[in-house]
mmCIF file of C-alpha atoms and ligand atoms in Angstrom:
data_model
loop_
_atom_site.group_PDB
_atom_site.id
_atom_site.type_symbol
_atom_site.label_atom_id
_atom_site.label_comp_id
_atom_site.label_asym_id
_atom_site.label_seq_id
_atom_site.Cartn_x
_atom_site.Cartn_y
_atom_site.Cartn_z
ATOM 1 C CA MET A 22 -1.724 104.070 4.160
ATOM 2 C CA ARG A 23 -2.063 105.697 0.959
ATOM 3 C CA LYS A 24 0.147 103.187 -0.230
ATOM 4 C CA ARG A 25 -2.562 100.285 -0.386
ATOM 5 C CA PHE A 26 -4.720 102.058 -1.608
ATOM 6 C CA LYS A 27 -2.562 102.473 -4.717
ATOM 7 C CA GLY A 28 -2.581 99.242 -4.423
ATOM 8 C CA LEU A 29 -6.013 98.423 -3.956
ATOM 9 C CA THR A 30 -6.723 100.908 -7.180
ATOM 10 C CA LEU A 31 -4.131 98.674 -9.372
ATOM 11 C CA LEU A 32 -6.099 95.787 -8.655
ATOM 12 C CA ILE A 33 -9.654 97.045 -9.146
ATOM 13 C CA MET A 34 -8.922 98.835 -12.704
ATOM 14 C CA ALA A 35 -8.076 95.836 -13.032
ATOM 15 C CA MET A 36 -11.212 93.478 -12.689
ATOM 16 C CA ILE A 37 -13.350 96.803 -14.139
ATOM 17 C CA LEU A 38 -10.908 94.986 -17.311
ATOM 18 C CA ALA A 39 -11.653 91.881 -16.790
ATOM 19 C CA VAL A 40 -15.626 92.304 -16.626
ATOM 20 C CA VAL A 41 -15.714 94.388 -19.632
ATOM 21 C CA ALA A 42 -14.243 91.148 -21.162
ATOM 22 C CA ALA A 43 -16.871 88.848 -19.797
ATOM 23 C CA GLY A 44 -19.900 91.542 -19.944
ATOM 24 C CA CYS A 45 -19.086 91.507 -24.268
ATOM 25 C CA GLY A 46 -19.088 87.417 -23.542
ATOM 26 C CA ASN A 47 -23.224 88.049 -21.967
ATOM 27 C CA ALA A 48 -23.940 90.134 -24.483
ATOM 28 C CA SER A 49 -23.980 87.910 -27.187
ATOM 29 C CA GLU A 50 -25.469 85.601 -25.611
ATOM 30 C CA GLY A 51 -28.501 87.920 -24.679
ATOM 31 C CA GLY A 52 -27.294 88.234 -20.697
ATOM 32 C CA SER A 53 -27.648 91.349 -19.304
ATOM 33 C CA GLY A 54 -25.676 93.845 -20.764
ATOM 34 C CA GLY A 55 -27.432 92.995 -24.359
ATOM 35 C CA GLY A 56 -30.601 94.476 -25.958
ATOM 36 C CA GLY A 57 -29.506 98.192 -24.730
ATOM 37 C CA GLY A 58 -30.205 97.446 -20.603
ATOM 38 C CA VAL A 59 -28.079 99.164 -18.216
ATOM 39 C CA ASP A 60 -25.955 97.218 -15.726
ATOM 40 C CA VAL A 61 -24.890 100.249 -13.137
ATOM 41 C CA GLY A 62 -27.222 102.632 -12.463
ATOM 42 C CA ILE A 63 -26.258 105.981 -11.349
ATOM 43 C CA VAL A 64 -28.132 108.659 -9.575
ATOM 44 C CA LEU A 65 -26.328 112.219 -8.177
ATOM 45 C CA PRO A 66 -28.503 114.637 -5.635
ATOM 46 C CA THR A 67 -27.723 117.419 -8.027
ATOM 47 C CA LYS A 68 -26.362 119.577 -10.876
ATOM 48 C CA ASP A 69 -26.162 122.979 -9.156
ATOM 49 C CA GLU A 70 -23.015 122.361 -6.979
ATOM 50 C CA PRO A 71 -19.789 121.586 -8.209
ATOM 51 C CA ARG A 72 -19.037 118.614 -6.280
ATOM 52 C CA TRP A 73 -21.635 116.441 -7.934
ATOM 53 C CA VAL A 74 -20.773 117.566 -11.880
ATOM 54 C CA GLN A 75 -17.392 116.549 -10.484
ATOM 55 C CA ASP A 76 -18.205 113.216 -9.002
ATOM 56 C CA GLU A 77 -19.957 112.408 -12.878
ATOM 57 C CA GLN A 78 -17.456 113.723 -14.180
ATOM 58 C CA ARG A 79 -15.024 111.453 -12.744
ATOM 59 C CA PHE A 80 -16.914 108.501 -13.257
ATOM 60 C CA LYS A 81 -17.459 108.696 -16.548
ATOM 61 C CA ASP A 82 -13.566 108.924 -17.198
ATOM 62 C CA ALA A 83 -13.047 105.972 -14.569
ATOM 63 C CA LEU A 84 -15.779 104.244 -17.777
ATOM 64 C CA ALA A 85 -14.374 106.020 -21.095
ATOM 65 C CA ASP A 86 -11.778 103.233 -22.151
ATOM 66 C CA SER A 87 -14.970 100.734 -21.897
ATOM 67 C CA ASP A 88 -18.170 99.647 -23.274
ATOM 68 C CA TYR A 89 -19.369 98.559 -19.314
ATOM 69 C CA SER A 90 -22.949 99.456 -19.234
ATOM 70 C CA THR A 91 -24.104 102.436 -17.222
ATOM 71 C CA GLU A 92 -26.007 105.093 -17.076
ATOM 72 C CA ILE A 93 -25.843 108.311 -14.522
ATOM 73 C CA LEU A 94 -28.760 110.433 -13.370
ATOM 74 C CA PHE A 95 -29.218 113.836 -11.430
ATOM 75 C CA SER A 96 -32.148 113.614 -8.918
ATOM 76 C CA GLN A 97 -32.620 118.056 -8.817
ATOM 77 C CA GLY A 98 -32.707 118.036 -5.047
ATOM 78 C CA SER A 99 -36.037 116.069 -5.586
ATOM 79 C CA SER A 100 -36.633 112.978 -3.634
ATOM 80 C CA ALA A 101 -39.208 112.142 -5.600
ATOM 81 C CA LYS A 102 -37.146 112.728 -8.479
ATOM 82 C CA GLU A 103 -34.903 110.510 -7.137
ATOM 83 C CA LYS A 104 -37.630 107.874 -6.683
ATOM 84 C CA GLU A 105 -38.571 108.112 -10.701
ATOM 85 C CA ASN A 106 -34.445 108.141 -11.582
ATOM 86 C CA VAL A 107 -34.167 104.684 -9.702
ATOM 87 C CA GLU A 108 -37.443 103.504 -11.292
ATOM 88 C CA ALA A 109 -36.174 103.861 -14.408
ATOM 89 C CA LEU A 110 -33.150 102.594 -13.992
ATOM 90 C CA LEU A 111 -34.898 99.492 -12.371
ATOM 91 C CA ASN A 112 -36.718 99.562 -15.704
ATOM 92 C CA LYS A 113 -33.587 99.342 -18.014
ATOM 93 C CA GLY A 114 -32.433 95.958 -16.222
ATOM 94 C CA ILE A 115 -29.480 97.546 -13.913
ATOM 95 C CA LYS A 116 -28.598 95.042 -11.215
ATOM 96 C CA VAL A 117 -26.569 97.264 -9.315
ATOM 97 C CA LEU A 118 -27.250 101.140 -7.783
ATOM 98 C CA ILE A 119 -24.662 103.753 -6.796
ATOM 99 C CA ILE A 120 -26.921 106.384 -5.131
ATOM 100 C CA THR A 121 -25.841 109.226 -3.426
ATOM 101 C CA PRO A 122 -29.559 110.283 -1.544
ATOM 102 C CA HIS A 123 -31.320 114.299 -1.491
ATOM 103 C CA ASP A 124 -32.495 113.065 1.770
ATOM 104 C CA GLY A 125 -30.837 110.626 3.743
ATOM 105 C CA ALA A 126 -34.299 109.018 4.792
ATOM 106 C CA ALA A 127 -36.897 110.035 2.418
ATOM 107 C CA ALA A 128 -34.377 108.232 0.043
ATOM 108 C CA ALA A 129 -35.287 104.665 1.445
ATOM 109 C CA ALA A 130 -38.574 104.792 -0.418
ATOM 110 C CA ALA A 131 -36.452 104.383 -3.788
ATOM 111 C CA VAL A 132 -33.819 101.340 -2.274
ATOM 112 C CA GLU A 133 -36.031 99.469 -0.816
ATOM 113 C CA ALA A 134 -38.443 99.611 -4.419
ATOM 114 C CA ALA A 135 -34.824 98.551 -5.842
ATOM 115 C CA LYS A 136 -34.190 95.552 -3.627
ATOM 116 C CA LYS A 137 -37.760 94.133 -4.228
ATOM 117 C CA ASP A 138 -36.250 93.679 -8.267
ATOM 118 C CA ASP A 139 -32.685 91.919 -6.165
ATOM 119 C CA VAL A 140 -30.673 94.598 -7.187
ATOM 120 C CA THR A 141 -27.616 95.427 -5.200
ATOM 121 C CA VAL A 142 -27.761 98.964 -3.668
ATOM 122 C CA ILE A 143 -24.514 101.063 -2.861
ATOM 123 C CA ALA A 144 -24.956 104.042 -1.039
ATOM 124 C CA TYR A 145 -22.510 106.408 -2.396
ATOM 125 C CA ASP A 146 -20.464 109.146 -0.351
ATOM 126 C CA ARG A 147 -24.645 110.383 1.645
ATOM 127 C CA LEU A 148 -25.513 107.045 3.830
ATOM 128 C CA ILE A 149 -29.315 105.947 3.197
ATOM 129 C CA THR A 150 -30.774 105.567 6.621
ATOM 130 C CA ASP A 151 -33.417 103.474 8.394
ATOM 131 C CA THR A 152 -34.011 101.030 6.121
ATOM 132 C CA ASP A 153 -32.368 97.537 5.756
ATOM 133 C CA ALA A 154 -32.205 97.878 1.707
ATOM 134 C CA VAL A 155 -28.751 99.532 1.663
ATOM 135 C CA ASP A 156 -26.058 96.745 1.353
ATOM 136 C CA TYR A 157 -23.015 98.876 1.139
ATOM 137 C CA TYR A 158 -21.270 102.451 1.931
ATOM 138 C CA VAL A 159 -18.601 103.523 -0.092
ATOM 139 C CA THR A 160 -17.431 107.085 1.479
ATOM 140 C CA PHE A 161 -14.654 109.275 2.759
ATOM 141 C CA ASP A 162 -14.025 109.768 6.539
ATOM 142 C CA SER A 163 -16.719 112.468 7.202
ATOM 143 C CA LEU A 164 -15.863 112.233 10.367
ATOM 144 C CA ALA A 165 -12.475 113.747 9.961
ATOM 145 C CA VAL A 166 -13.979 116.232 7.773
ATOM 146 C CA GLY A 167 -14.839 118.036 10.311
ATOM 147 C CA ALA A 168 -12.117 117.396 12.970
ATOM 148 C CA ALA A 169 -9.828 118.909 10.375
ATOM 149 C CA GLN A 170 -12.006 122.070 9.643
ATOM 150 C CA ALA A 171 -12.394 122.855 13.260
ATOM 151 C CA GLN A 172 -8.354 121.749 13.930
ATOM 152 C CA TYR A 173 -7.298 124.633 11.036
ATOM 153 C CA LEU A 174 -9.314 126.484 13.905
ATOM 154 C CA VAL A 175 -7.614 125.969 16.371
ATOM 155 C CA ASP A 176 -4.529 125.681 15.128
ATOM 156 C CA ASN A 177 -4.859 129.426 13.518
ATOM 157 C CA ALA A 178 -6.680 131.245 15.832
ATOM 158 C CA GLN A 179 -4.989 133.593 17.680
ATOM 159 C CA GLY A 180 -5.069 134.984 20.777
ATOM 160 C CA SER A 181 -8.650 134.366 23.212
ATOM 161 C CA GLU A 182 -11.872 134.805 23.014
ATOM 162 C CA VAL A 183 -12.101 134.616 19.433
ATOM 163 C CA PRO A 184 -15.668 134.747 18.442
ATOM 164 C CA LEU A 185 -16.640 131.597 16.958
ATOM 165 C CA TYR A 186 -19.666 130.586 13.873
ATOM 166 C CA LEU A 187 -20.999 127.926 13.482
ATOM 167 C CA TYR A 188 -22.325 126.907 10.152
ATOM 168 C CA ALA A 189 -23.049 123.179 9.175
ATOM 169 C CA GLY A 190 -24.892 121.516 6.546
ATOM 170 C CA ALA A 191 -28.784 119.803 5.808
ATOM 171 C CA GLY A 192 -30.882 117.971 8.999
ATOM 172 C CA SER A 193 -31.799 115.591 5.918
ATOM 173 C CA ASP A 194 -28.123 114.344 5.056
ATOM 174 C CA ASN A 195 -26.449 112.205 7.601
ATOM 175 C CA ASN A 196 -23.758 113.952 7.063
ATOM 176 C CA ALA A 197 -24.121 116.813 8.235
ATOM 177 C CA PHE A 198 -23.704 115.405 11.371
ATOM 178 C CA LEU A 199 -20.666 113.334 10.961
ATOM 179 C CA PHE A 200 -19.290 116.958 9.555
ATOM 180 C CA PHE A 201 -20.475 118.513 12.170
ATOM 181 C CA GLU A 202 -20.061 115.398 15.191
ATOM 182 C CA GLY A 203 -16.361 115.564 14.186
ATOM 183 C CA ALA A 204 -15.657 119.325 14.536
ATOM 184 C CA TRP A 205 -17.590 119.058 17.487
ATOM 185 C CA LYS A 206 -15.049 117.118 19.298
ATOM 186 C CA VAL A 207 -11.876 119.369 18.668
ATOM 187 C CA LEU A 208 -13.656 123.164 18.821
ATOM 188 C CA GLN A 209 -15.597 121.616 22.157
ATOM 189 C CA PRO A 210 -13.157 121.612 24.834
ATOM 190 C CA LYS A 211 -11.550 125.126 22.838
ATOM 191 C CA ILE A 212 -14.604 126.831 23.448
ATOM 192 C CA ALA A 213 -14.769 125.385 27.129
ATOM 193 C CA ASP A 214 -10.681 126.587 27.921
ATOM 194 C CA GLY A 215 -12.415 130.376 26.362
ATOM 195 C CA THR A 216 -9.982 129.465 23.126
ATOM 196 C CA PHE A 217 -13.009 130.610 21.109
ATOM 197 C CA LYS A 218 -16.721 132.405 22.089
ATOM 198 C CA ILE A 219 -20.181 131.424 20.714
ATOM 199 C CA ALA A 220 -21.424 133.882 18.656
ATOM 200 C CA ASN A 221 -24.229 132.852 16.362
ATOM 201 C CA SER A 222 -25.825 129.793 17.986
ATOM 202 C CA SER A 223 -28.202 129.635 21.460
ATOM 203 C CA GLU A 224 -28.121 125.866 20.958
ATOM 204 C CA ALA A 225 -24.737 125.307 20.559
ATOM 205 C CA GLU A 226 -23.964 127.484 23.530
ATOM 206 C CA LYS A 227 -26.103 125.570 25.909
ATOM 207 C CA LEU A 228 -24.402 122.407 25.012
ATOM 208 C CA LYS A 229 -20.928 123.962 25.343
ATOM 209 C CA ASP A 230 -20.061 121.950 28.282
ATOM 210 C CA SER A 231 -20.990 118.650 26.785
ATOM 211 C CA ALA A 232 -17.604 116.992 24.749
ATOM 212 C CA ASP A 233 -20.403 114.475 23.396
ATOM 213 C CA LEU A 234 -23.350 115.133 21.581
ATOM 214 C CA SER A 235 -26.247 112.712 21.062
ATOM 215 C CA ARG A 236 -28.064 113.072 17.953
ATOM 216 C CA ASP A 237 -30.704 114.786 19.236
ATOM 217 C CA GLN A 238 -28.388 117.146 20.211
ATOM 218 C CA LEU A 239 -26.913 117.459 17.461
ATOM 219 C CA GLY A 240 -29.825 118.024 15.523
ATOM 220 C CA LYS A 241 -30.378 120.654 17.646
ATOM 221 C CA ILE A 242 -27.621 122.783 16.593
ATOM 222 C CA ILE A 243 -27.988 121.487 12.836
ATOM 223 C CA ASP A 244 -31.473 123.413 12.709
ATOM 224 C CA GLN A 245 -30.347 126.574 13.890
ATOM 225 C CA ILE A 246 -27.012 127.401 12.038
ATOM 226 C CA THR A 247 -28.333 124.929 8.955
ATOM 227 C CA THR A 248 -27.251 126.348 5.175
ATOM 228 C CA ASN A 249 -29.294 123.586 3.963
ATOM 229 C CA TRP A 250 -25.896 123.015 1.846
ATOM 230 C CA ASP A 251 -27.518 126.170 0.047
ATOM 231 C CA PRO A 252 -24.947 128.655 -0.850
ATOM 232 C CA ASN A 253 -28.161 131.516 -0.860
ATOM 233 C CA GLU A 254 -28.979 130.475 2.645
ATOM 234 C CA ALA A 255 -25.633 130.257 3.930
ATOM 235 C CA LYS A 256 -25.130 133.909 2.922
ATOM 236 C CA ASN A 257 -28.174 135.167 4.179
ATOM 237 C CA LYS A 258 -27.511 133.479 7.753
ATOM 238 C CA ALA A 259 -24.416 134.961 7.424
ATOM 239 C CA GLN A 260 -25.624 138.632 7.177
ATOM 240 C CA THR A 261 -28.728 137.708 9.681
ATOM 241 C CA HIS A 262 -25.604 136.786 12.259
ATOM 242 C CA LEU A 263 -23.375 139.965 11.509
ATOM 243 C CA THR A 264 -25.976 142.529 12.125
ATOM 244 C CA ALA A 265 -27.113 140.912 15.173
ATOM 245 C CA VAL A 266 -24.274 140.881 17.078
ATOM 246 C CA SER A 267 -21.866 143.594 18.732
ATOM 247 C CA ASP A 268 -19.191 145.303 17.354
ATOM 248 C CA ASP A 269 -17.152 142.515 20.086
ATOM 249 C CA GLN A 270 -18.874 139.822 18.604
ATOM 250 C CA LYS A 271 -17.035 141.384 15.004
ATOM 251 C CA GLY A 272 -12.880 141.887 14.775
ATOM 252 C CA ASP A 273 -11.034 138.694 14.394
ATOM 253 C CA VAL A 274 -13.219 135.719 14.142
ATOM 254 C CA ALA A 275 -13.078 132.303 13.185
ATOM 255 C CA ILE A 276 -15.893 130.743 10.564
ATOM 256 C CA LEU A 277 -17.036 126.847 10.736
ATOM 257 C CA ALA A 278 -18.355 126.500 7.188
ATOM 258 C CA PRO A 279 -18.909 123.053 5.816
ATOM 259 C CA ASN A 280 -18.678 122.976 2.410
ATOM 260 C CA ASP A 281 -16.871 124.913 -0.100
ATOM 261 C CA GLY A 282 -19.961 126.265 -2.104
ATOM 262 C CA THR A 283 -21.421 127.790 1.553
ATOM 263 C CA ALA A 284 -17.866 129.237 2.250
ATOM 264 C CA ARG A 285 -17.221 131.314 -0.543
ATOM 265 C CA SER A 286 -20.435 133.178 0.137
ATOM 266 C CA ILE A 287 -20.121 132.746 3.758
ATOM 267 C CA ALA A 288 -16.705 134.183 3.385
ATOM 268 C CA ASP A 289 -18.042 137.731 1.249
ATOM 269 C CA VAL A 290 -20.357 138.495 3.724
ATOM 270 C CA PHE A 291 -17.897 138.952 6.426
ATOM 271 C CA ALA A 292 -14.685 140.219 3.593
ATOM 272 C CA SER A 293 -17.490 143.202 3.301
ATOM 273 C CA ASP A 294 -18.177 143.873 6.668
ATOM 274 C CA SER A 295 -15.875 146.686 7.919
ATOM 275 C CA ALA A 296 -15.548 145.693 11.435
ATOM 276 C CA ILE A 297 -14.462 141.881 10.681
ATOM 277 C CA THR A 298 -10.601 142.819 10.690
ATOM 278 C CA ASN A 299 -10.033 138.924 10.319
ATOM 279 C CA TYR A 300 -11.230 135.847 9.448
ATOM 280 C CA LEU A 301 -10.541 132.254 9.253
ATOM 281 C CA ILE A 302 -12.654 130.064 7.061
ATOM 282 C CA THR A 303 -13.007 126.796 6.694
ATOM 283 C CA GLY A 304 -15.037 124.342 3.284
ATOM 284 C CA GLN A 305 -14.067 121.094 1.639
ATOM 285 C CA ASP A 306 -14.544 119.446 -1.440
ATOM 286 C CA ALA A 307 -11.531 121.488 -3.299
ATOM 287 C CA GLU A 308 -13.878 123.075 -5.563
ATOM 288 C CA LYS A 309 -12.268 124.717 -8.252
ATOM 289 C CA ALA A 310 -13.649 128.150 -7.168
ATOM 290 C CA SER A 311 -12.929 127.806 -3.827
ATOM 291 C CA ILE A 312 -8.983 126.866 -4.852
ATOM 292 C CA GLN A 313 -9.398 130.365 -6.720
ATOM 293 C CA TYR A 314 -10.143 131.428 -2.974
ATOM 294 C CA VAL A 315 -7.742 129.927 -1.444
ATOM 295 C CA ILE A 316 -4.894 130.624 -3.197
ATOM 296 C CA ASP A 317 -6.545 134.585 -3.135
ATOM 297 C CA GLU A 318 -6.718 134.239 0.197
ATOM 298 C CA LYS A 319 -9.938 134.854 0.787
ATOM 299 C CA GLN A 320 -10.827 131.084 1.369
ATOM 300 C CA SER A 321 -8.365 129.484 5.133
ATOM 301 C CA MET A 322 -8.530 126.403 3.877
ATOM 302 C CA THR A 323 -10.854 123.201 2.248
ATOM 303 C CA VAL A 324 -10.520 119.357 2.791
ATOM 304 C CA PHE A 325 -10.022 117.596 -0.244
ATOM 305 C CA LYS A 326 -11.920 114.296 -0.964
ATOM 306 C CA ASP A 327 -10.377 112.818 -3.969
ATOM 307 C CA VAL A 328 -13.481 111.853 -6.018
ATOM 308 C CA ARG A 329 -11.196 109.539 -8.154
ATOM 309 C CA THR A 330 -11.216 107.174 -4.995
ATOM 310 C CA LEU A 331 -14.422 107.088 -4.270
ATOM 311 C CA VAL A 332 -15.646 106.451 -7.896
ATOM 312 C CA LYS A 333 -12.713 103.729 -8.524
ATOM 313 C CA ASP A 334 -14.288 102.269 -5.094
ATOM 314 C CA ALA A 335 -18.059 102.120 -6.231
ATOM 315 C CA MET A 336 -17.079 101.252 -9.458
ATOM 316 C CA GLY A 337 -14.687 98.262 -7.871
ATOM 317 C CA MET A 338 -17.430 97.340 -5.545
ATOM 318 C CA ALA A 339 -20.398 97.172 -8.692
ATOM 319 C CA VAL A 340 -17.785 94.769 -10.333
ATOM 320 C CA GLU A 341 -17.731 92.244 -7.899
ATOM 321 C CA ILE A 342 -20.864 92.372 -7.229
ATOM 322 C CA LEU A 343 -21.788 91.778 -11.045
ATOM 323 C CA ASP A 344 -19.264 89.239 -10.893
ATOM 324 C CA GLY A 345 -20.533 87.223 -8.133
ATOM 325 C CA ASN A 346 -17.903 88.097 -6.055
ATOM 326 C CA THR A 347 -17.840 89.844 -2.450
ATOM 327 C CA PRO A 348 -16.496 93.265 -2.483
ATOM 328 C CA GLU A 349 -13.998 93.944 0.403
ATOM 329 C CA THR A 350 -15.156 96.679 2.911
ATOM 330 C CA THR A 351 -12.915 98.009 5.923
ATOM 331 C CA GLY A 352 -16.103 98.811 8.278
ATOM 332 C CA SER A 353 -19.037 99.718 9.041
ATOM 333 C CA TYR A 354 -21.504 102.438 9.461
ATOM 334 C CA ASP A 355 -25.190 102.125 11.482
ATOM 335 C CA ASN A 356 -27.568 103.620 8.954
ATOM 336 C CA GLY A 357 -30.680 103.112 12.190
ATOM 337 C CA ALA A 358 -31.730 99.952 10.803
ATOM 338 C CA VAL A 359 -28.419 98.250 9.747
ATOM 339 C CA GLU A 360 -24.989 97.872 10.380
ATOM 340 C CA VAL A 361 -23.500 98.415 6.434
ATOM 341 C CA LYS A 362 -20.986 97.287 5.241
ATOM 342 C CA ALA A 363 -18.662 100.088 4.110
ATOM 343 C CA LYS A 364 -15.086 101.050 2.471
ATOM 344 C CA GLN A 365 -13.604 104.579 3.502
ATOM 345 C CA THR A 366 -11.140 106.590 2.281
ATOM 346 C CA ASP A 367 -8.917 109.193 4.107
ATOM 347 C CA VAL A 368 -9.049 113.329 3.496
ATOM 348 C CA ILE A 369 -6.591 115.680 3.012
ATOM 349 C CA VAL A 370 -6.409 119.028 4.221
ATOM 350 C CA VAL A 371 -5.092 121.591 1.997
ATOM 351 C CA ASP A 372 -3.958 125.811 2.391
ATOM 352 C CA LYS A 373 -1.949 127.607 0.109
ATOM 353 C CA GLU A 374 0.931 126.226 1.842
ATOM 354 C CA ASN A 375 0.526 122.809 -0.062
ATOM 355 C CA VAL A 376 -2.280 123.602 -2.671
ATOM 356 C CA LYS A 377 -0.078 122.765 -5.665
ATOM 357 C CA ALA A 378 1.609 119.769 -4.590
ATOM 358 C CA GLU A 379 -1.392 118.140 -3.408
ATOM 359 C CA LEU A 380 -4.365 119.478 -6.092
ATOM 360 C CA ILE A 381 -1.756 119.991 -9.165
ATOM 361 C CA ASP A 382 1.602 117.832 -8.612
ATOM 362 C CA SER A 383 -1.222 115.028 -8.086
ATOM 363 C CA GLU A 384 -3.155 116.156 -11.552
ATOM 364 C CA TYR A 385 -6.530 116.352 -10.127
ATOM 365 C CA TYR A 386 -6.650 119.779 -11.721
ATOM 366 C CA GLU A 387 -4.559 121.680 -13.981
ATOM 367 C CA ALA A 388 -2.286 124.769 -13.344
ATOM 368 C CA GLY A 389 -3.917 126.541 -16.092
ATOM 369 C CA GLU A 390 -6.905 126.365 -14.063
ATOM 370 C CA PHE A 391 -5.824 129.043 -11.810
ATOM 371 C CA THR A 392 -4.485 132.482 -11.693
ATOM 372 C CA GLY A 393 -1.813 133.282 -8.748
ATOM 373 C CA LEU A 394 -0.413 130.061 -8.501
ATOM 374 C CA GLU A 395 3.055 130.148 -7.245
HETATM 375 C C1 LIG B 430 -21.279 116.002 1.082
HETATM 376 C C2 LIG B 430 -20.030 117.233 0.935
HETATM 377 C C3 LIG B 430 -21.260 118.522 -0.585
HETATM 378 C C4 LIG B 430 -22.294 118.666 0.536
HETATM 379 C C5 LIG B 430 -23.536 119.169 -0.405
HETATM 380 C C6 LIG B 430 -22.362 116.118 1.618
HETATM 381 O O1 LIG B 430 -22.901 114.708 1.656
HETATM 382 O O2 LIG B 430 -19.548 114.708 1.969
HETATM 383 O O3 LIG B 430 -19.049 116.805 -0.759
HETATM 384 O O4 LIG B 430 -20.600 119.029 -0.634
HETATM 385 O O5 LIG B 430 -23.375 116.913 0.614
HETATM 386 O O6 LIG B 430 -23.482 118.942 -1.579
#
């Protein structure tokens, strides 16, 4: 599986180089790349989370050796700013828009404006919902992210009736649904058989006998346990939960945390409660701060999503489109209005055991960025 991706990667790099060369020719003929215009516009959701700053850096790294014309703008957690960003890029003549929406439904207006200008729209990591103005979706396997988080808790929890604390991402992000859906499929049978006991969600408790949840049911649970992807909100919620529960819901506990930013703040809250004797906690993104937490045994695991691959896939697609070709896809996602053709990438579970092999030996990070690495 991974080998196939490597082959593909080389192919895509070759294509990028080919189009860069072609683009230079065009510019001198007054083509699309000339006159300070931009070919590919990239819009990312916020600089406040390391995840997206990392994507920016990986985009820059991928483009470092070329004069391929791209511009990256951040929406700072605002759909209005996101729309302004898209309009600014449309004014610069982009042909392809790569966009991670702040809010998957609200972004429909921005991409519909892009479509009116004949721009090809690629949703990057987060799907844009309820509009036919999305051409492609480049993503990680988000159901697998949630499933891997849940499986980690199942594999590492000891005994029965282990108090289970559930947290989710933002309800405005389609991924939050996929992550939770993937996790629920693995957790639900283990709640039903008494391994886990839900500690902090009456909505999840109500649905504990249902293996498959509808979008509506998922929405009810997510509403109750959302962090909104905000570490502060996650921290406040965790504090409220630990204040509300009795001591028999403390001791050794398991925590489903949706990503690294929220995991670290939830972990800090649980670590400071003297009635918590041990906690297992999940994460995702392999943020540097969380890798240090994993090494220090303050966070149990993270799901590593190799952003280099996602960037290569998105840019590879953009290049194909600029070249007049149809990009290769591997499946599709229903966004509520249409089936969006998608290219999906696998994820890797990282814990203390394999952190060095997966993140240092693969040259994703440098050893010197961490302390206590064996
Ligand atoms: C991304 C995660 C990220 C989260 C918060 C999700 O859509 O897939 O990687 O942690 O948003 O920004």
